[in-house]
Short mmCIF file of C-alpha atoms in Angstrom, two decimals:
data_model
loop_
_atom_site.label_atom_id
_atom_site.label_comp_id
_atom_site.label_asym_id
_atom_site.label_seq_id
_atom_site.Cartn_x
_atom_site.Cartn_y
_atom_site.Cartn_z
CA MET A 1 0.00 0.00 0.00
CA ASN A 2 1.18 3.52 -0.79
CA ARG A 3 1.68 5.36 2.52
CA ALA A 4 2.56 8.76 1.07
CA HIS A 5 0.10 10.38 3.47
CA LEU A 6 2.66 9.87 6.25
CA GLU A 7 4.59 12.76 4.73
CA TRP A 8 1.71 15.14 5.38
CA PRO A 9 2.48 17.91 7.89
CA PHE A 10 0.00 16.50 10.42
CA PHE A 11 2.65 14.07 11.65
CA GLU A 12 5.82 14.27 13.71
CA PRO A 13 8.81 11.95 13.09
CA GLU A 14 7.67 9.79 16.00
CA HIS A 15 4.32 9.19 14.27
CA ARG A 16 6.03 8.09 11.08
CA ARG A 17 8.27 5.70 13.01
CA LEU A 18 5.27 4.28 14.85
CA ALA A 19 3.35 3.76 11.61
CA GLN A 20 6.25 1.87 10.08
CA GLU A 21 6.54 -0.27 13.20
CA VAL A 22 2.84 -1.14 13.29
CA TRP A 23 2.71 -1.98 9.58
CA ALA A 24 5.76 -4.25 9.89
CA TRP A 25 4.28 -5.99 12.94
CA ALA A 26 0.89 -6.41 11.28
CA ARG A 27 2.39 -7.93 8.13
CA LYS A 28 4.27 -10.47 10.26
CA ASN A 29 1.61 -11.29 12.84
CA LEU A 30 -1.79 -10.73 11.25
CA GLY A 31 -2.05 -13.30 8.54
CA GLU A 32 -5.32 -14.95 7.66
CA HIS A 33 -6.60 -16.40 10.94
CA PRO A 34 -9.86 -18.38 10.66
CA GLU A 35 -12.12 -16.88 13.32
CA THR A 36 -13.88 -20.04 14.44
CA ASP A 37 -13.81 -18.86 18.05
CA VAL A 38 -14.16 -15.08 18.08
CA ASP A 39 -13.79 -14.75 21.85
CA ARG A 40 -10.48 -16.62 21.96
CA THR A 41 -9.20 -14.81 18.88
CA CYS A 42 -9.98 -11.43 20.43
CA GLN A 43 -8.34 -12.40 23.73
CA ARG A 44 -5.25 -13.59 21.86
CA LEU A 45 -5.06 -10.35 19.87
CA VAL A 46 -5.37 -8.19 22.99
CA ARG A 47 -2.46 -10.05 24.58
CA ALA A 48 -0.38 -9.81 21.41
CA LEU A 49 -1.04 -6.11 20.95
CA GLY A 50 -0.20 -5.48 24.58
CA GLU A 51 3.05 -7.42 24.35
CA ALA A 52 3.97 -5.51 21.18
CA GLY A 53 3.54 -2.23 23.08
CA PHE A 54 0.75 -0.78 20.94
CA ILE A 55 -2.14 -0.70 23.43
CA ARG A 56 -0.21 1.70 25.65
CA TYR A 57 -0.90 4.38 23.01
CA ALA A 58 -4.61 4.07 23.83
CA VAL A 59 -3.98 4.71 27.54
CA GLY A 60 -3.03 8.03 29.11
CA GLY A 61 -0.47 8.47 31.88
CA GLN A 62 3.04 7.06 31.74
CA ALA A 63 2.86 6.10 35.41
CA TYR A 64 -0.04 3.81 34.50
CA GLY A 65 1.50 2.17 31.44
CA GLY A 66 0.52 4.77 28.85
CA ALA A 67 2.89 5.79 26.07
CA LYS A 68 2.37 9.47 26.95
CA GLU A 69 0.76 11.55 29.64
CA THR A 70 -2.24 12.20 27.40
CA ILE A 71 -3.61 10.04 24.62
CA ASP A 72 -2.00 10.89 21.27
CA THR A 73 -4.92 10.86 18.85
CA ARG A 74 -2.73 10.72 15.76
CA ALA A 75 -0.92 7.68 17.13
CA VAL A 76 -4.21 5.92 17.90
CA CYS A 77 -5.47 6.69 14.40
CA LEU A 78 -2.31 5.45 12.69
CA ILE A 79 -2.43 2.21 14.65
CA ARG A 80 -6.11 1.64 13.87
CA GLU A 81 -5.58 2.34 10.16
CA ALA A 82 -2.78 -0.22 9.95
CA LEU A 83 -4.59 -2.88 11.96
CA ALA A 84 -7.85 -2.45 10.04
CA TYR A 85 -6.00 -2.84 6.75
CA HIS A 86 -4.69 -6.23 7.86
CA HIS A 87 -7.28 -7.67 10.26
CA GLY A 88 -10.64 -6.25 11.31
CA LEU A 89 -10.75 -8.03 14.65
CA ALA A 90 -7.26 -6.80 15.54
CA ASP A 91 -8.46 -3.24 15.02
CA PHE A 92 -11.49 -3.99 17.20
CA ALA A 93 -9.33 -5.49 19.95
CA PHE A 94 -7.07 -2.43 20.05
CA ALA A 95 -9.86 0.14 19.82
CA MET A 96 -11.94 -1.35 22.61
CA GLN A 97 -9.00 -1.30 25.00
CA GLY A 98 -8.90 2.45 24.46
CA LEU A 99 -12.64 3.15 24.45
CA GLY A 100 -13.29 0.81 27.36
CA SER A 101 -10.68 2.43 29.57
CA GLY A 102 -10.83 5.97 28.18
CA ALA A 103 -13.11 7.26 30.91
CA ILE A 104 -10.66 6.01 33.54
CA THR A 105 -7.81 7.80 31.75
CA LEU A 106 -9.83 11.01 31.61
CA CYS A 107 -11.63 11.06 34.96
CA GLY A 108 -10.36 8.25 37.15
CA ASN A 109 -8.67 9.04 40.43
CA GLU A 110 -5.17 7.80 41.17
CA ALA A 111 -6.35 4.56 42.76
CA GLN A 112 -8.67 3.74 39.86
CA ARG A 113 -6.01 4.46 37.27
CA ALA A 114 -3.40 2.42 39.12
CA ARG A 115 -5.78 -0.52 39.48
CA TYR A 116 -7.00 -0.78 35.89
CA LEU A 117 -4.86 1.06 33.36
CA PRO A 118 -1.53 -0.84 33.62
CA LYS A 119 -3.28 -4.16 32.96
CA VAL A 120 -5.18 -2.66 30.04
CA ALA A 121 -2.01 -1.24 28.49
CA GLN A 122 -0.22 -4.58 28.83
CA GLY A 123 -3.09 -6.54 27.32
CA GLN A 124 -3.67 -8.39 30.60
CA ALA A 125 -7.19 -7.06 31.21
CA ILE A 126 -9.96 -6.54 28.68
CA ALA A 127 -11.99 -3.33 28.93
CA ALA A 128 -15.53 -2.50 27.79
CA PHE A 129 -17.68 0.63 27.43
CA ALA A 130 -21.30 0.05 28.48
CA LEU A 131 -23.41 2.99 27.32
CA SER A 132 -26.05 1.79 24.83
CA GLU A 133 -29.40 0.38 25.91
CA PRO A 134 -32.35 -1.24 24.10
CA GLN A 135 -34.09 2.14 23.95
CA ALA A 136 -31.07 4.45 24.13
CA GLY A 137 -28.38 4.25 21.48
CA SER A 138 -27.56 7.54 19.82
CA ASP A 139 -29.87 9.26 22.33
CA VAL A 140 -27.65 8.89 25.37
CA GLY A 141 -29.96 11.09 27.43
CA GLY A 142 -32.65 8.42 27.08
CA LEU A 143 -30.85 5.73 29.05
CA SER A 144 -32.86 4.17 31.87
CA THR A 145 -30.39 2.06 33.86
CA LEU A 146 -30.65 3.29 37.45
CA ALA A 147 -27.96 3.85 40.07
CA GLN A 148 -29.60 4.11 43.49
CA GLN A 149 -27.26 5.40 46.18
CA GLU A 150 -27.49 3.54 49.46
CA GLY A 151 -24.95 4.70 51.99
CA GLY A 152 -21.48 3.97 50.69
CA THR A 153 -22.70 1.91 47.75
CA TYR A 154 -24.64 2.22 44.50
CA VAL A 155 -27.20 -0.35 43.41
CA LEU A 156 -27.48 -0.73 39.62
CA ASN A 157 -30.59 -2.03 37.86
CA GLY A 158 -31.19 -2.10 34.12
CA GLU A 159 -29.88 -3.40 30.80
CA LYS A 160 -27.10 -2.47 28.41
CA THR A 161 -26.90 -3.85 24.90
CA TRP A 162 -24.58 -3.90 21.87
CA ILE A 163 -21.72 -3.90 24.35
CA SER A 164 -18.44 -4.65 22.60
CA ASN A 165 -16.32 -7.18 24.53
CA GLY A 166 -19.48 -8.15 26.38
CA GLY A 167 -18.89 -11.58 27.86
CA ILE A 168 -15.08 -11.46 27.71
CA ALA A 169 -14.33 -8.14 29.44
CA ASP A 170 -12.71 -8.05 32.85
CA PHE A 171 -14.49 -4.79 33.68
CA TYR A 172 -17.09 -2.44 32.23
CA VAL A 173 -17.38 1.34 32.40
CA VAL A 174 -21.13 1.65 32.97
CA PHE A 175 -23.33 4.72 32.68
CA ALA A 176 -26.46 4.94 34.83
CA ARG A 177 -28.77 7.65 36.09
CA ALA A 178 -30.02 8.68 39.52
CA PRO A 179 -33.70 7.84 40.15
CA GLY A 180 -35.96 10.72 39.13
CA SER A 181 -33.39 12.41 36.87
CA GLN A 182 -34.06 13.10 33.20
CA GLY A 183 -32.11 13.72 30.01
CA SER A 184 -28.37 14.16 30.30
CA LYS A 185 -28.61 15.30 33.91
CA GLY A 186 -28.16 12.83 36.71
CA ILE A 187 -26.05 10.33 34.75
CA SER A 188 -22.93 9.01 36.48
CA ALA A 189 -20.16 6.67 35.37
CA PHE A 190 -18.99 3.57 37.26
CA VAL A 191 -16.33 0.89 36.85
CA VAL A 192 -17.97 -2.50 37.36
CA ASP A 193 -15.83 -5.62 37.54
CA ALA A 194 -17.16 -8.49 35.45
CA ASP A 195 -17.48 -10.83 38.45
CA THR A 196 -19.59 -8.41 40.50
CA PRO A 197 -22.73 -10.16 41.86
CA GLY A 198 -25.85 -8.90 40.13
CA LEU A 199 -24.14 -8.41 36.76
CA GLU A 200 -24.89 -11.08 34.18
CA VAL A 201 -24.44 -11.56 30.46
CA ALA A 202 -28.07 -11.86 29.38
CA GLU A 203 -27.41 -12.61 25.70
CA ARG A 204 -24.52 -12.94 23.31
CA LEU A 205 -25.17 -11.11 20.04
CA GLU A 206 -24.06 -12.43 16.65
CA VAL A 207 -23.49 -9.87 13.91
CA MET A 208 -22.45 -9.97 10.26
CA ALA A 209 -18.79 -9.25 11.04
CA PRO A 210 -18.01 -11.47 14.05
CA HIS A 211 -17.11 -9.52 17.18
CA PRO A 212 -17.67 -10.21 20.90
CA LEU A 213 -20.96 -8.45 21.67
CA ALA A 214 -23.50 -8.92 24.42
CA THR A 215 -26.49 -7.63 26.32
CA LEU A 216 -25.74 -7.07 30.00
CA ARG A 217 -28.30 -7.19 32.78
CA PHE A 218 -27.92 -5.52 36.19
CA ARG A 219 -30.09 -6.86 38.99
CA ASP A 220 -29.43 -5.22 42.34
CA CYS A 221 -25.77 -5.03 41.35
CA ARG A 222 -24.10 -3.40 44.33
CA ILE A 223 -20.82 -1.56 43.82
CA PRO A 224 -18.75 0.59 46.22
CA ARG A 225 -18.93 4.35 45.91
CA ALA A 226 -15.18 4.25 45.24
CA GLN A 227 -16.00 2.74 41.82
CA ARG A 228 -17.71 5.91 40.61
CA LEU A 229 -15.72 7.89 38.03
CA GLY A 230 -15.66 11.64 38.56
CA GLU A 231 -18.38 13.46 40.42
CA GLU A 232 -22.03 12.54 40.77
CA GLY A 233 -23.94 13.52 37.61
CA GLU A 234 -20.86 13.94 35.40
CA GLY A 235 -21.46 10.75 33.43
CA PHE A 236 -22.84 12.36 30.28
CA LYS A 237 -19.84 14.69 30.06
CA ILE A 238 -17.46 11.78 30.68
CA ALA A 239 -19.11 9.71 27.94
CA MET A 240 -18.94 12.55 25.42
CA GLN A 241 -15.30 13.32 26.24
CA THR A 242 -14.41 9.66 25.80
CA LEU A 243 -16.22 9.45 22.47
CA ASP A 244 -14.56 12.68 21.29
CA ILE A 245 -11.17 10.98 21.64
CA PHE A 246 -12.04 7.78 19.86
CA ARG A 247 -14.63 8.92 17.30
CA THR A 248 -11.85 10.20 15.05
CA SER A 249 -10.16 6.82 15.29
CA VAL A 250 -13.29 5.15 13.88
CA ALA A 251 -12.64 7.21 10.75
CA ALA A 252 -9.06 5.90 10.73
CA ALA A 253 -10.29 2.30 10.89
CA ALA A 254 -12.59 3.00 7.95
CA LEU A 255 -9.55 4.35 6.10
CA GLY A 256 -7.69 1.12 6.72
CA PHE A 257 -10.57 -0.92 5.34
CA ALA A 258 -10.90 1.36 2.31
CA ARG A 259 -7.17 1.30 1.51
CA ARG A 260 -7.17 -2.50 1.60
CA ALA A 261 -10.23 -2.54 -0.69
CA LEU A 262 -8.49 -0.27 -3.21
CA ASP A 263 -5.39 -2.48 -3.20
CA GLU A 264 -7.54 -5.56 -3.74
CA ALA A 265 -9.37 -3.77 -6.56
CA LEU A 266 -6.10 -2.77 -8.24
CA ALA A 267 -4.77 -6.32 -7.99
CA ARG A 268 -7.92 -7.71 -9.56
CA ALA A 269 -8.22 -5.05 -12.27
CA THR A 270 -4.65 -5.48 -13.47
CA THR A 271 -4.75 -9.28 -13.68
CA ARG A 272 -8.34 -10.15 -14.71
CA ARG A 273 -8.61 -10.49 -18.47
CA MET A 274 -11.83 -10.10 -20.41
CA PHE A 275 -12.64 -9.29 -24.05
CA GLY A 276 -8.96 -9.43 -24.94
CA GLN A 277 -7.65 -6.97 -22.36
CA THR A 278 -7.30 -6.51 -18.63
CA LEU A 279 -10.13 -5.06 -16.62
CA ALA A 280 -7.88 -2.08 -15.82
CA GLU A 281 -7.75 -1.09 -19.49
CA PHE A 282 -11.45 -0.28 -19.61
CA GLN A 283 -12.19 3.41 -19.09
CA LEU A 284 -15.11 2.61 -16.78
CA THR A 285 -12.72 0.72 -14.52
CA GLN A 286 -10.21 3.57 -14.56
CA ALA A 287 -12.94 6.06 -13.65
CA LYS A 288 -14.02 3.88 -10.72
CA LEU A 289 -10.45 3.46 -9.45
CA ALA A 290 -9.90 7.22 -9.65
CA GLN A 291 -13.07 7.89 -7.70
CA MET A 292 -12.04 5.39 -5.02
CA ALA A 293 -8.62 7.06 -4.62
CA VAL A 294 -10.17 10.53 -4.32
CA GLN A 295 -12.67 9.33 -1.72
CA ILE A 296 -9.89 7.79 0.36
CA ASP A 297 -7.69 10.89 0.33
CA THR A 298 -10.66 13.13 1.13
CA ALA A 299 -11.43 11.00 4.16
CA ALA A 300 -7.79 10.82 5.19
CA LEU A 301 -7.37 14.59 5.14
CA LEU A 302 -10.43 15.10 7.34
CA THR A 303 -9.40 12.29 9.69
CA TYR A 304 -5.89 13.48 10.34
CA ARG A 305 -6.96 17.13 10.51
CA ALA A 306 -9.28 16.20 13.39
CA ALA A 307 -6.59 14.09 15.06
CA TRP A 308 -3.98 16.84 14.73
CA LEU A 309 -6.34 19.50 16.09
CA ARG A 310 -7.19 17.41 19.13
CA ASP A 311 -3.52 16.82 19.82
CA GLN A 312 -3.10 20.62 19.84
CA GLY A 313 -5.63 20.77 22.66
CA ARG A 314 -8.47 21.98 20.46
CA ARG A 315 -12.13 21.00 20.82
CA VAL A 316 -12.91 18.84 17.78
CA THR A 317 -16.59 18.01 18.01
CA LEU A 318 -17.22 19.39 14.51
CA GLU A 319 -14.05 18.06 12.91
CA ALA A 320 -14.40 14.57 14.44
CA ALA A 321 -17.99 14.34 13.22
CA MET A 322 -16.95 15.39 9.71
CA ALA A 323 -14.14 12.82 9.72
CA LYS A 324 -16.28 9.94 10.93
CA LEU A 325 -19.16 10.73 8.58
CA THR A 326 -16.96 11.10 5.51
CA ALA A 327 -14.55 8.25 6.17
CA THR A 328 -17.19 5.64 6.98
CA GLU A 329 -19.55 6.61 4.16
CA HIS A 330 -16.70 6.80 1.63
CA ALA A 331 -15.24 3.50 2.81
CA GLN A 332 -18.60 1.83 2.28
CA GLN A 333 -18.64 3.12 -1.31
CA VAL A 334 -15.00 2.17 -1.96
CA ILE A 335 -15.50 -1.35 -0.65
CA ASP A 336 -18.73 -1.78 -2.63
CA ALA A 337 -16.84 -0.74 -5.78
CA ALA A 338 -14.09 -3.27 -4.98
CA VAL A 339 -16.66 -6.04 -4.62
CA GLN A 340 -18.15 -5.04 -7.98
CA LEU A 341 -14.74 -5.14 -9.66
CA TRP A 342 -14.16 -8.62 -8.26
CA GLY A 343 -17.41 -9.77 -9.81
CA GLY A 344 -18.84 -13.09 -8.62
CA LEU A 345 -15.76 -13.79 -6.51
CA GLY A 346 -16.44 -10.57 -4.63
CA VAL A 347 -19.34 -12.11 -2.74
CA LYS A 348 -17.68 -15.47 -2.10
CA LYS A 349 -17.15 -16.04 1.60
CA GLY A 350 -13.46 -15.99 2.45
CA GLN A 351 -12.49 -13.35 -0.08
CA VAL A 352 -10.91 -10.23 1.41
CA VAL A 353 -13.39 -7.84 -0.23
CA GLU A 354 -16.33 -9.89 1.04
CA SER A 355 -14.95 -9.68 4.57
CA LEU A 356 -14.40 -5.93 4.21
CA TYR A 357 -17.98 -5.51 3.02
CA ARG A 358 -19.21 -7.02 6.28
CA GLU A 359 -16.69 -5.18 8.44
CA ILE A 360 -17.44 -1.66 7.23
CA ARG A 361 -21.19 -1.67 7.71
CA ALA A 362 -21.20 -1.34 11.49
CA LEU A 363 -18.81 1.64 11.43
CA ARG A 364 -21.56 3.79 9.92
CA ILE A 365 -23.64 3.11 13.04
CA TYR A 366 -21.54 2.74 16.18
CA GLU A 367 -20.12 5.69 18.15
CA GLY A 368 -22.77 7.86 16.54
CA ALA A 369 -24.60 6.89 13.34
CA SER A 370 -24.01 8.89 10.17
CA GLU A 371 -27.30 10.72 10.67
CA VAL A 372 -26.21 11.75 14.17
CA GLN A 373 -22.93 13.06 12.77
CA GLN A 374 -24.91 15.20 10.32
CA LEU A 375 -26.91 16.64 13.21
CA ILE A 376 -23.72 17.37 15.16
CA ILE A 377 -22.15 19.12 12.17
CA ALA A 378 -25.24 21.25 11.57
CA ARG A 379 -25.51 22.13 15.26
CA GLU A 380 -21.88 23.26 15.38
CA LEU A 381 -22.29 25.31 12.18
CA LEU A 382 -25.37 27.07 13.54
CA LYS A 383 -23.65 27.72 16.84
CA ALA A 384 -20.70 29.36 15.06
CA TYR A 385 -23.01 31.37 12.78
CA GLN A 386 -24.86 32.78 15.76
CA LYS A 387 -21.57 33.93 17.30
CA PRO A 388 -19.71 35.43 14.30
CA GLU A 389 -17.51 37.58 16.49
CA GLU A 390 -15.71 34.41 17.63
CA VAL A 391 -14.72 33.46 14.10
CA SER A 392 -11.36 34.81 12.97
CA VAL A 393 -10.26 35.10 9.34
#
């Protein structure tokens, strides 16, 4: 794959070195692994990524095993792009270590960080982010899981669903609301160990691209007050801050999938012969390949702009939404075009483009569906328009 984008001014020399290291490791270690047991494969990948030293980039705080004091968004994005290119489940395993522990990095106290983050960074503990519910996905303010405070403990009751790493995680960052509260107010965040009485895996969920997913049920699940992250009622803010870090990296994963699809399309187009010439010699094929390349670079520019801005300490709600929307939607189109160029083989199970077609679909939904990203972009535009004095030219 051509990695000329690493020369863009968004990156420091350390980012370029990291990218080369990840790509070399992925080529050596992420061959075609039949995923007959998704749970065991994911557990193996978490350990391998931890041993290779990559997960520490998804954890903040060097004292707790992180690569840096704060999470380097560009590093996370470069790692996800490389892993997604080679192995969708490897990307998933890496990303969920970051998302699942991100709230602890951001808002955990010293004891919480010391207890959980080193094991996450080393690949010795699997993390999960438990936000979505049967009736509350994109509408976080609609969640109904309750956290009733009783003395020095909280008692959780409710359900979470579509929880990545559900069933294999060692702990979950869970968001629940105080009884009687509404909307985004009254939501708090808690770290709940997987073996806590009252927490059960109600259902394992099978999806088109195999990943560990589950519905969790809380029945009088009692946890110490010391397991709350941040202050009472700060859960919504904690969730949004966590998603702001990792939403841009979803775009990077989509980039990895799209780049692999383009490479597969080029390989097919230049070797498949029909009507006396290669597929690549037809102008319609050339037009499609050109469109795919433009869509990938458009997405890459938005993705690494958002990552760079966040690493400068900027608020990137608008830029991250633009990156995720564009990268995931474009990747879907690029992969669909690759399947078309592969013809009948493109839908044969076991082909790379067929696997990519299944992998990309969920990215347009999780961590904020494309429609939600459009709403976020419009909201930010209107906010800026109503305060023109804050816009410099």
